[in-house]
Coordinates of C-alpha atoms in Angstrom, one line a residue:
Chain A
M748 CA -4.9 27.0 8.8
Y749 CA -4.8 23.2 9.0
S750 CA -2.9 22.5 12.3
F751 CA -5.5 24.3 14.3
L752 CA -7.9 21.5 13.4
S753 CA -6.0 19.2 15.8
I754 CA -7.7 21.1 18.7
P755 CA -11.3 20.3 17.7
I756 CA -10.3 16.8 16.6
F757 CA -9.0 15.9 20.0
L758 CA -11.8 17.7 21.8
A759 CA -14.4 15.9 19.7
A760 CA -12.6 12.6 20.3
G761 CA -12.6 13.4 24.0
F762 CA -16.4 13.9 24.0
L763 CA -17.2 11.0 21.6
I764 CA -15.3 8.4 23.5
P765 CA -17.6 8.2 26.5
F766 CA -20.6 7.7 24.2
I767 CA -19.2 5.3 21.7
G768 CA -16.6 3.6 23.9
S769 CA -19.0 2.7 26.7
S770 CA -20.6 0.0 24.5
N771 CA -17.3 -1.4 23.3
A772 CA -14.1 -0.5 25.2
K773 CA -11.9 -1.1 22.1
N774 CA -13.7 1.7 20.3
S775 CA -12.3 4.2 22.7
R776 CA -8.8 3.3 21.7
R777 CA -9.7 3.2 18.0
I778 CA -11.1 6.8 18.2
A779 CA -8.1 8.0 20.1
L780 CA -5.8 6.4 17.5
I781 CA -7.7 8.0 14.6
A782 CA -7.7 11.4 16.3
S783 CA -3.9 11.2 17.0
F784 CA -3.2 10.2 13.4
L785 CA -5.4 13.0 12.0
A786 CA -3.5 15.5 14.2
I787 CA -0.2 14.4 12.6
V788 CA -1.7 14.8 9.1
V789 CA -3.1 18.3 9.7
S790 CA 0.1 19.4 11.4
L791 CA 2.2 18.2 8.4
F792 CA -0.2 20.0 6.0
E793 CA 0.7 23.3 7.8
I794 CA 4.3 23.1 6.7
P795 CA 4.1 24.6 3.2
S796 CA 2.0 27.5 4.5
V797 CA 4.3 28.4 7.4
L798 CA 7.5 28.1 5.2
L799 CA 5.9 30.3 2.5
N800 CA 4.2 33.0 4.6
K801 CA 6.3 32.7 7.8
I802 CA 3.1 32.6 9.9
S803 CA -0.4 31.2 9.7
V804 CA -3.1 33.0 11.5
K805 CA -6.8 32.3 12.1
Y806 CA -9.3 34.7 13.7
M807 CA -12.1 33.1 15.6
S808 CA -15.5 34.1 14.3
G809 CA -13.9 36.7 12.1
W810 CA -13.0 39.1 14.9
M811 CA -9.6 40.6 14.1
A812 CA -6.8 40.9 16.6
P813 CA -6.4 42.4 19.1
Y814 CA -10.1 42.4 19.9
G815 CA -10.9 38.8 19.0
I816 CA -9.3 35.4 19.8
S817 CA -6.5 34.7 17.3
V818 CA -4.6 31.5 16.7
A819 CA -1.1 31.8 15.3
V820 CA 1.4 29.3 14.1
D821 CA 4.9 30.1 13.0
A822 CA 7.9 27.8 12.4
F823 CA 8.8 27.7 16.1
S824 CA 5.4 26.6 17.2
L825 CA 4.9 24.2 14.2
V826 CA 8.0 22.2 15.2
F827 CA 6.4 21.5 18.7
I828 CA 3.0 20.9 17.2
I829 CA 4.4 18.1 14.9
L830 CA 6.5 16.7 17.8
A831 CA 3.4 16.7 20.1
S832 CA 1.2 15.0 17.5
V833 CA 3.8 12.3 16.7
I834 CA 4.6 11.5 20.4
G835 CA 0.8 11.6 21.2
F836 CA 0.2 9.0 18.5
L837 CA 3.0 6.8 19.8
V838 CA 1.6 7.1 23.4
V839 CA -1.9 6.1 22.3
L840 CA -0.4 3.1 20.4
Y841 CA 1.8 2.1 23.3
S842 CA -1.1 2.4 25.9
K843 CA -2.9 -0.7 24.6
K844 CA -1.1 -3.2 26.9
Y845 CA -1.5 -0.9 30.0
I846 CA -5.1 -0.1 29.7
T847 CA -7.1 -3.3 30.4
S848 CA -9.9 -1.6 32.3
W849 CA -11.3 2.0 32.6
S850 CA -10.2 2.5 29.0
V851 CA -13.1 5.0 28.3
E852 CA -11.9 7.2 31.1
Y853 CA -8.2 6.9 30.2
Y854 CA -8.6 7.8 26.5
T855 CA -11.0 10.6 27.3
L856 CA -8.5 12.1 29.7
L857 CA -5.7 11.6 27.2
M858 CA -7.6 13.4 24.5
L859 CA -8.2 16.3 26.8
L860 CA -4.5 16.3 27.7
F861 CA -3.6 16.5 24.0
T862 CA -6.2 19.2 23.5
G863 CA -4.5 21.3 26.2
V864 CA -1.1 20.8 24.7
M865 CA -2.2 21.7 21.2
G866 CA -4.1 24.7 22.5
V867 CA -1.0 26.1 24.3
L868 CA 1.1 25.6 21.1
H869 CA -1.5 27.5 19.0
A870 CA -2.5 30.2 21.5
G871 CA -2.3 33.8 20.2
D872 CA -3.2 35.5 23.5
L873 CA -2.3 35.0 27.1
F874 CA -5.7 34.2 28.4
N875 CA -6.2 31.3 26.0
L876 CA -2.7 30.1 26.9
F877 CA -3.8 30.0 30.5
V878 CA -7.1 28.3 29.7
F879 CA -5.4 25.5 27.7
F880 CA -2.7 25.2 30.3
E881 CA -5.5 24.5 32.8
I882 CA -7.1 21.9 30.6
L883 CA -3.7 20.2 30.2
S884 CA -3.2 20.4 34.0
I885 CA -6.6 19.0 35.0
A886 CA -6.3 16.1 32.7
S887 CA -2.7 15.5 34.1
Y888 CA -4.0 15.4 37.7
A889 CA -6.5 12.8 36.8
L890 CA -4.1 10.7 34.7
T891 CA -1.5 10.8 37.6
A892 CA -4.1 9.2 39.8
F893 CA -5.0 6.5 37.2
H894 CA -3.6 3.6 39.1
K895 CA -6.0 4.4 41.9
N896 CA -3.6 3.2 44.6
K897 CA -2.4 5.1 47.6
K898 CA 0.9 6.4 46.0
S899 CA -0.9 7.6 42.8
L900 CA -3.6 9.4 44.7
E901 CA -1.0 11.1 46.9
G902 CA 1.0 12.1 43.9
A903 CA -2.1 13.4 42.1
I904 CA -3.2 15.4 45.2
K905 CA 0.3 17.0 45.5
Y906 CA 0.2 17.8 41.8
L907 CA -3.3 19.3 42.1
I908 CA -2.3 21.5 45.0
L909 CA 1.0 22.6 43.6
G910 CA -0.4 23.0 40.1
S911 CA -3.3 25.2 41.4
F912 CA -0.8 27.2 43.4
T913 CA 1.4 28.0 40.4
A914 CA -1.7 28.5 38.2
S915 CA -2.7 31.3 40.5
F916 CA 0.7 32.9 40.0
M917 CA 0.2 32.7 36.3
L918 CA -3.3 34.3 36.5
L919 CA -1.9 37.1 38.8
G920 CA 0.9 37.7 36.2
I921 CA -1.7 37.9 33.4
A922 CA -3.9 40.3 35.4
I923 CA -0.9 42.6 36.0
I924 CA -0.1 42.5 32.3
Y925 CA -3.7 43.4 31.4
G926 CA -3.6 46.2 33.9
I927 CA -0.5 47.6 32.3
A928 CA -1.2 47.1 28.7
G929 CA -5.0 46.7 28.4
T930 CA -4.6 43.8 26.0
L931 CA -3.7 40.1 26.2
N932 CA -3.0 39.5 22.5
M933 CA 0.6 38.4 22.3
A934 CA 1.4 40.3 19.1
D935 CA -0.3 43.5 20.5
L936 CA 1.5 43.1 23.8
A937 CA 4.9 42.9 21.9
G938 CA 4.2 46.4 20.5
T939 CA 2.7 47.8 23.7
L940 CA 5.3 46.5 26.2
G941 CA 8.3 46.9 24.0
A942 CA 8.6 50.6 24.4
G943 CA 9.5 50.6 28.1
L944 CA 9.9 47.7 30.5
S945 CA 9.0 48.4 34.1
T946 CA 9.2 46.8 37.5
S947 CA 5.6 45.7 37.2
T948 CA 6.3 43.9 33.9
A949 CA 9.3 42.1 35.5
I950 CA 7.1 41.0 38.3
A951 CA 4.4 39.8 35.9
F952 CA 7.0 37.9 33.8
G953 CA 8.4 36.3 37.0
L954 CA 5.0 35.1 38.1
I955 CA 4.2 33.6 34.7
F956 CA 7.7 32.1 34.4
A957 CA 7.2 30.4 37.8
A958 CA 4.1 28.6 36.6
L959 CA 5.6 27.6 33.2
A960 CA 8.8 26.5 34.9
F961 CA 6.8 24.2 37.2
K962 CA 5.4 22.4 34.1
S963 CA 8.9 22.1 32.6
A964 CA 10.5 21.1 35.9
V965 CA 13.2 23.8 35.8
V966 CA 15.0 24.1 39.1
P967 CA 13.8 25.4 41.6
F968 CA 10.3 24.3 40.5
H969 CA 11.3 20.7 39.7
Y970 CA 10.2 19.0 43.0
L971 CA 7.1 17.3 41.9
K972 CA 8.3 15.8 38.6
S973 CA 10.0 12.8 40.1
D974 CA 7.1 12.1 42.5
I975 CA 4.6 12.2 39.6
L976 CA 6.6 10.1 37.2
E977 CA 7.2 7.5 39.8
V978 CA 3.5 6.9 40.3
T979 CA 1.9 7.5 37.0
I980 CA 1.5 4.8 34.3
P981 CA 4.5 4.7 31.9
P982 CA 2.8 5.9 28.6
V983 CA 1.5 8.9 30.5
G984 CA 4.8 9.4 32.1
A985 CA 6.5 9.4 28.7
F986 CA 4.2 12.1 27.5
F987 CA 4.7 14.2 30.7
A988 CA 8.5 13.9 30.6
S989 CA 8.7 14.7 26.9
I990 CA 5.9 16.8 25.5
V991 CA 4.5 18.5 28.6
S992 CA 8.0 19.7 29.6
A993 CA 8.7 20.9 26.0
T994 CA 5.3 22.7 26.0
G995 CA 6.3 24.6 29.2
I996 CA 9.7 25.6 27.6
Y997 CA 7.9 26.6 24.4
A998 CA 5.6 28.9 26.3
I999 CA 8.5 30.5 28.3
M1000 CA 10.4 31.2 25.1
R1001 CA 7.4 32.5 23.3
L1002 CA 6.6 35.0 26.0
Y1003 CA 10.3 35.8 26.6
F1004 CA 11.1 36.6 23.0
T1005 CA 7.8 37.5 21.3
V1006 CA 5.9 39.3 24.1
F1007 CA 8.4 40.7 26.6
N1008 CA 11.3 41.4 24.2
A1009 CA 13.4 40.1 27.1
G1010 CA 16.3 42.2 28.3
F1011 CA 19.9 41.0 28.0
L1012 CA 20.4 40.8 31.7
T1013 CA 17.6 38.2 32.1
H1014 CA 19.8 35.7 30.2
H1015 CA 22.0 35.5 33.3
I1016 CA 19.0 34.2 35.2
L1017 CA 18.4 31.5 32.6
I1018 CA 22.0 30.5 32.7
L1019 CA 21.9 30.2 36.5
L1020 CA 18.7 28.1 36.4
G1021 CA 20.0 26.0 33.6
V1022 CA 23.2 25.2 35.5
M1023 CA 21.2 24.4 38.7
S1024 CA 18.9 22.1 36.8
I1025 CA 21.9 20.3 35.2
I1026 CA 23.8 19.8 38.4
L1027 CA 20.9 18.9 40.6
G1028 CA 19.2 16.6 38.1
S1029 CA 22.4 14.8 37.3
L1030 CA 23.5 14.3 40.9
M1031 CA 20.0 13.2 42.1
A1032 CA 19.7 10.7 39.2
L1033 CA 23.0 9.1 40.2
K1034 CA 21.5 8.3 43.6
Q1035 CA 18.2 6.8 42.5
K1036 CA 17.2 3.1 43.0
D1037 CA 13.8 3.7 41.4
I1038 CA 14.0 3.6 37.5
M1039 CA 11.2 6.1 37.0
R1040 CA 12.7 8.6 39.4
L1041 CA 16.1 8.1 37.8
L1042 CA 14.6 8.9 34.4
A1043 CA 12.6 11.9 35.9
Y1044 CA 15.8 13.5 37.3
S1045 CA 17.5 12.7 34.0
A1046 CA 14.8 14.7 32.2
I1047 CA 15.2 17.6 34.6
A1048 CA 19.0 17.6 33.9
Q1049 CA 18.4 17.6 30.1
V1050 CA 15.8 20.5 30.4
G1051 CA 18.6 22.3 32.2
F1052 CA 20.8 22.0 29.1
V1053 CA 18.0 23.6 27.0
V1054 CA 17.5 26.5 29.4
L1055 CA 21.3 27.0 29.6
A1056 CA 21.5 27.1 25.8
F1057 CA 18.7 29.7 25.7
G1058 CA 20.5 31.7 28.4
M1059 CA 23.8 31.7 26.4
G1060 CA 22.0 32.8 23.3
A1061 CA 22.5 36.5 24.3
F1062 CA 26.3 36.0 24.0
V1063 CA 26.5 33.4 21.2
S1064 CA 23.5 33.5 18.8
E1065 CA 24.1 29.9 17.6
S1066 CA 23.2 28.7 21.1
Y1067 CA 19.5 29.3 20.4
I1068 CA 19.8 26.8 17.6
A1069 CA 21.5 24.4 20.0
G1070 CA 18.7 24.9 22.6
I1071 CA 15.9 24.1 20.2
Y1072 CA 17.7 21.2 18.6
H1073 CA 18.4 19.7 22.1
L1074 CA 14.8 20.2 23.1
I1075 CA 13.6 18.3 20.0
N1076 CA 16.1 15.5 20.8
I1077 CA 15.2 15.1 24.5
V1078 CA 11.6 14.7 23.5
F1079 CA 12.5 11.6 21.5
I1080 CA 15.0 10.3 24.0
D1081 CA 12.8 10.7 27.1
A1082 CA 9.9 9.0 25.3
L1083 CA 12.1 6.1 24.2
L1084 CA 13.6 5.6 27.7
F1085 CA 10.1 5.7 29.4
F1086 CA 8.7 3.3 26.8
C1087 CA 11.5 0.7 27.3
A1088 CA 11.4 1.0 31.1
G1089 CA 7.7 1.0 31.1
V1090 CA 7.4 -2.5 29.6
L1091 CA 9.5 -3.9 32.5
V1092 CA 7.5 -2.0 35.1
L1093 CA 4.3 -3.4 33.6
K1094 CA 5.5 -6.9 33.6
H1095 CA 7.0 -7.0 37.1
K1096 CA 4.7 -4.5 38.8
T1097 CA 7.6 -2.6 40.4
T1098 CA 9.8 0.4 39.7
N1099 CA 12.5 -0.6 42.1
M1100 CA 15.7 -1.5 40.2
E1101 CA 16.7 -4.0 42.9
H1102 CA 13.7 -6.1 42.0
L1103 CA 14.2 -5.5 38.3
Q1104 CA 17.7 -6.8 38.1
G1105 CA 18.3 -8.6 34.8
V1106 CA 14.6 -8.7 33.8
G1107 CA 15.3 -7.0 30.5
T1108 CA 17.8 -9.5 29.2
V1109 CA 15.0 -11.6 27.7
N1110 CA 14.0 -9.1 25.1
P1111 CA 16.5 -7.6 22.6
V1112 CA 14.2 -4.9 21.3
L1113 CA 13.9 -3.4 24.8
S1114 CA 17.6 -3.9 25.5
Y1115 CA 18.8 -2.2 22.3
G1116 CA 16.1 0.5 22.6
F1117 CA 17.1 1.4 26.2
L1118 CA 20.8 1.3 25.2
I1119 CA 20.3 3.7 22.3
G1120 CA 18.2 5.9 24.6
A1121 CA 20.8 5.8 27.3
L1122 CA 23.7 6.6 24.9
A1123 CA 21.7 9.4 23.3
N1124 CA 20.9 10.8 26.7
A1125 CA 24.5 10.9 27.6
G1126 CA 25.5 12.5 24.3
V1127 CA 27.6 9.6 22.8
P1128 CA 28.5 10.1 19.1
L1129 CA 26.3 8.7 16.4
T1130 CA 23.2 9.7 18.5
N1131 CA 21.1 12.8 18.3
G1132 CA 22.1 13.7 21.9
F1133 CA 25.7 14.1 20.8
A1134 CA 24.9 16.4 18.0
S1135 CA 22.9 18.9 20.1
K1136 CA 25.2 18.7 23.1
W1137 CA 28.2 19.3 21.0
L1138 CA 26.6 22.6 19.8
I1139 CA 26.0 23.5 23.5
Y1140 CA 29.6 22.7 24.4
V1141 CA 30.9 24.9 21.5
A1142 CA 28.6 27.8 22.5
S1143 CA 29.6 27.4 26.2
I1144 CA 33.3 27.6 25.4
K1145 CA 32.7 31.1 23.8
V1146 CA 30.7 32.2 26.9
S1147 CA 32.7 30.7 29.8
P1148 CA 35.0 27.7 30.2
I1149 CA 33.3 27.0 33.5
L1150 CA 30.0 26.3 31.8
T1151 CA 31.8 23.9 29.4
I1152 CA 33.3 22.0 32.4
I1153 CA 29.9 21.8 34.0
T1154 CA 28.1 20.6 30.9
V1155 CA 30.8 18.0 30.0
V1156 CA 31.0 16.7 33.6
A1157 CA 27.2 16.5 33.7
S1158 CA 27.2 14.5 30.5
A1159 CA 29.8 12.1 32.1
I1160 CA 27.5 11.8 35.1
T1161 CA 24.6 11.2 32.7
L1162 CA 26.5 8.4 31.0
A1163 CA 27.3 6.9 34.5
Y1164 CA 23.7 6.7 35.7
S1165 CA 22.3 5.8 32.2
L1166 CA 24.7 2.8 32.0
K1167 CA 24.1 1.9 35.6
A1168 CA 20.4 1.7 34.8
Y1169 CA 21.1 -0.3 31.6
S1170 CA 23.5 -2.7 33.3
V1171 CA 21.1 -3.4 36.2
L1172 CA 18.1 -3.9 34.0
F1173 CA 19.6 -5.6 31.0
L1174 CA 23.0 -7.0 31.8
S1175 CA 22.6 -8.6 35.2
N1176 CA 21.6 -12.1 35.8
A1177 CA 18.0 -12.4 36.9
K1178 CA 16.9 -15.1 39.3
N1179 CA 13.6 -15.9 37.5
P1180 CA 13.5 -14.0 34.2
K1181 CA 9.9 -13.8 32.9
T1182 CA 9.4 -14.0 29.2
I1183 CA 8.3 -10.7 27.7
K1184 CA 6.4 -10.9 24.5
L1185 CA 5.9 -7.6 22.7
D1186 CA 3.4 -6.9 20.0
G1187 CA 3.5 -4.3 17.3
T1188 CA 1.9 -1.6 19.6
I1189 CA 5.0 -1.6 21.7
I1190 CA 7.7 -2.6 19.2
F1191 CA 6.7 0.1 16.7
P1192 CA 7.1 3.1 19.0
I1193 CA 10.4 1.8 20.4
V1194 CA 11.9 1.0 17.0
F1195 CA 10.6 4.3 15.5
L1196 CA 12.2 6.4 18.3
C1197 CA 15.5 4.4 18.0
I1198 CA 15.6 5.1 14.3
I1199 CA 14.9 8.8 14.9
C1200 CA 17.7 9.0 17.6
I1201 CA 20.2 7.5 15.3
A1202 CA 19.1 9.3 12.2
L1203 CA 19.2 12.7 13.8
G1204 CA 22.7 11.8 15.1
I1205 CA 24.0 10.8 11.7
F1206 CA 22.0 13.3 9.6
Y1207 CA 22.5 16.1 12.1
T1208 CA 22.4 18.8 9.5
A1209 CA 18.7 18.1 9.0
G1210 CA 18.1 18.7 12.7
I1211 CA 20.2 21.8 12.7
S1212 CA 18.4 23.1 9.6
I1213 CA 15.0 22.6 11.2
S1214 CA 16.2 24.3 14.4
E1215 CA 17.6 27.2 12.4
I1216 CA 14.3 27.9 10.8
A1217 CA 12.5 27.7 14.2
T1218 CA 15.1 30.0 15.8
K1219 CA 14.7 32.6 13.1
A1220 CA 11.0 32.6 13.7
L1221 CA 11.4 32.9 17.4
L1222 CA 14.0 35.6 17.5
N1223 CA 12.4 37.9 14.9
N1224 CA 9.0 38.7 16.2
K1225 CA 8.2 41.3 13.5
P1226 CA 6.6 38.8 11.0
Y1227 CA 4.6 37.4 14.0
I1228 CA 3.3 40.8 15.0
L1229 CA 2.6 41.9 11.4
G1230 CA 1.0 38.6 10.6
V1231 CA -1.4 38.6 13.6
L1232 CA -2.3 42.3 13.7
G1233 CA -2.5 42.6 9.9
Chain B
M242 CA 29.2 18.0 -3.6
I243 CA 27.7 15.9 -0.9
N244 CA 26.6 18.7 1.3
S245 CA 22.9 19.4 1.4
M246 CA 20.2 20.3 3.9
F247 CA 20.0 16.8 5.2
F248 CA 23.5 15.4 5.2
D249 CA 27.1 16.4 4.6
T250 CA 30.5 14.7 4.3
I251 CA 30.6 14.0 8.1
S252 CA 27.3 12.1 7.9
V253 CA 28.5 10.1 5.0
S254 CA 31.8 9.4 6.8
L255 CA 29.9 8.3 9.9
I256 CA 27.8 5.8 7.9
F257 CA 30.9 4.5 6.1
F258 CA 32.9 3.9 9.3
V259 CA 30.0 2.3 11.1
L260 CA 29.6 -0.2 8.1
L261 CA 33.3 -0.7 8.1
V262 CA 33.4 -1.6 11.8
F263 CA 30.4 -3.9 11.4
F264 CA 32.2 -5.8 8.6
V265 CA 35.4 -6.0 10.7
Y266 CA 33.2 -7.4 13.5
L267 CA 31.6 -10.0 11.2
A268 CA 35.0 -11.0 9.8
G269 CA 36.2 -11.8 13.3
K270 CA 33.6 -14.5 13.4
P271 CA 32.5 -13.9 17.0
K272 CA 31.4 -16.9 18.9
K273 CA 27.9 -16.6 20.4
A274 CA 28.0 -18.3 23.8
V275 CA 30.6 -18.2 26.5
T276 CA 31.3 -21.8 27.7
P277 CA 31.2 -22.4 31.4
G278 CA 34.8 -23.5 31.5
K279 CA 36.0 -20.1 30.5
T280 CA 34.7 -18.4 33.7
S281 CA 36.8 -20.6 35.9
I282 CA 39.8 -19.0 37.6
Y283 CA 42.8 -21.2 36.7
A284 CA 45.5 -19.6 38.9
C285 CA 44.2 -21.0 42.2
G286 CA 42.1 -23.7 40.7
E287 CA 38.9 -22.0 42.0
N288 CA 35.7 -22.4 40.0
L289 CA 33.2 -19.5 40.3
N290 CA 29.7 -19.3 39.1
P291 CA 29.0 -16.7 36.4
E292 CA 26.5 -14.9 38.7
D293 CA 29.3 -14.4 41.3
L294 CA 31.5 -12.6 38.8
N295 CA 29.1 -9.8 38.1
M296 CA 29.7 -6.5 39.8
V297 CA 26.8 -5.3 42.0
Q298 CA 25.9 -2.4 39.7
K299 CA 23.4 -0.7 42.0
S300 CA 26.0 0.1 44.6
F301 CA 28.8 0.8 42.1
Y302 CA 28.4 4.6 42.6
T303 CA 28.1 4.5 46.4
T304 CA 31.5 5.9 46.9
I305 CA 30.8 8.8 44.5
I306 CA 27.5 9.5 46.2
D307 CA 29.1 9.5 49.6
A308 CA 32.0 11.7 48.5
L309 CA 29.8 14.3 46.8
R310 CA 27.4 14.1 49.8
I311 CA 24.4 13.7 47.4
N312 CA 22.5 12.2 50.3
K313 CA 22.3 15.7 51.8
L314 CA 20.9 17.0 48.6
S315 CA 18.1 14.3 48.6
E316 CA 16.9 15.6 52.0
L317 CA 15.4 18.5 50.1
H318 CA 13.2 16.0 48.3
S319 CA 11.4 14.6 51.3
G320 CA 8.0 14.3 49.4
N321 CA 6.4 16.6 52.0
L322 CA 3.9 18.8 50.2
T323 CA 4.3 21.8 52.5
E324 CA 8.0 21.8 51.9
Y325 CA 7.4 21.7 48.2
L326 CA 5.0 24.6 48.4
F327 CA 7.4 26.6 50.5
L328 CA 10.3 25.9 48.0
V329 CA 8.1 26.9 45.0
A330 CA 7.1 30.1 46.7
A331 CA 10.7 30.9 47.8
G332 CA 11.9 30.2 44.2
T333 CA 9.3 32.4 42.7
F334 CA 10.1 35.3 45.0
A335 CA 13.9 34.8 44.4
I336 CA 13.4 34.9 40.7
I337 CA 11.1 38.0 40.8
I338 CA 13.6 39.8 43.0
L339 CA 16.4 38.9 40.6
L340 CA 14.3 40.0 37.6
V341 CA 13.4 43.4 39.2
L342 CA 17.1 44.0 40.1
L343 CA 18.5 43.0 36.8
W344 CA 15.8 44.0 34.2

């Protein structure tokens, strides 16, 4: 297995940076860049193996499942592994302008954050899933406080307390599962729990779901996302909004389909939570005067579309494909919007749109980048957001016209606040516009993501094909179980 | 014939029409800058600065926000940690109860 190497690569980078980077701060960034690039390479190397064998498994120290620690990658997890490694590389590249001091600490924490994400995406048992989630969380708390000002520290402490609160829920849920099944290996659990689902299992799933939904900011666990993204530095905010949310959704779906063989009725809960996220996220984003909070609520609304699509999957099986495709798209869109807005925040040291009026007019790369991101977010044709939202609309018509009305109105509201943000930042007349000079470390991530957003919109069949392969791997857990247990 | 894993007739059509619109745009020879004279209002002989003609975007949606009472919704997001803890716990218990009843 090649993609598993991304975990030791990031871990080794995280430990090497304090030693090598302390003598020359630029070395810390170089090590982080090399590690991120190698992670992309090893993830891509995994593609042939997963396409051929459906699953790639590694048993740590040769101990077979369910007794030893196993690491498993199928098509569903590989899509997220590749996404995480690509976005991670772009974040490290983009961070150059932001990190002028404390770079050793920053890149060390970033490597630990990436380790946590990769670990969750590779985990084959619940306990390692929890461990890597905690690594991800602890690095997130520290990165939230990176500005070291009052607001960042307040945000980080809130995140720490709420994160620990929800982590205890997850641990309690895992303990209940272990008490029922006597195993934590996900493939083994699928066979053990599948026979008869009980009240205890439902409670355990609910507790674990709460913890994972907090990471993904699914309503009613969305409260902290806007507070965190307002105070954290933009490259980290981009990673939180895109990959950390997607990792939470991945873990929910992995447990839901592979481990718990979720019942039909639970889809109603997903539909309910998806609709609540869409409505609340869209309406709250409309009200915002802070650009980062606006993008945070927008991200909450888009995650709602994904959760709704997964909920509708019980009635229309193509909805699962729509959900995965939309999740892939919102990773790129959220990263693009945060990257563009982040440059303005860096230059003008404020996130308040009243003070940022017209400041983006001086740079066409930022202007076009934000416009493409805004249009993709709203689901305007020619962008990737349209392709995936169209699939969600079509699925919702078959389930209930009310869901179609909600999703279409929410897309209209998304267009409203996205264009509001664009016109305030890029179309207004600024009093004293400051020149913004961008170097390749900022232009490349923005241009790359713009190309992806347009390409996945025009060549939508590629996105649908990838999502179909991932959906088949997710819904059919037999190859996963057989592959892991042997 | 065109259909494959990566693109189909719709993708080709999209590219074709985008290029067509672009060439139509170029053929129209658009002028780059708006001259100051064009922003003046001729009917009453009033001259306005370009800055004054811009709509105040940030308050554009105030009427929608007031009509939908979104301000009431934002009271749930006070930033108070104890409120957030309570809402997370309440949400967790609500979901568990729903799961137990529906599972």
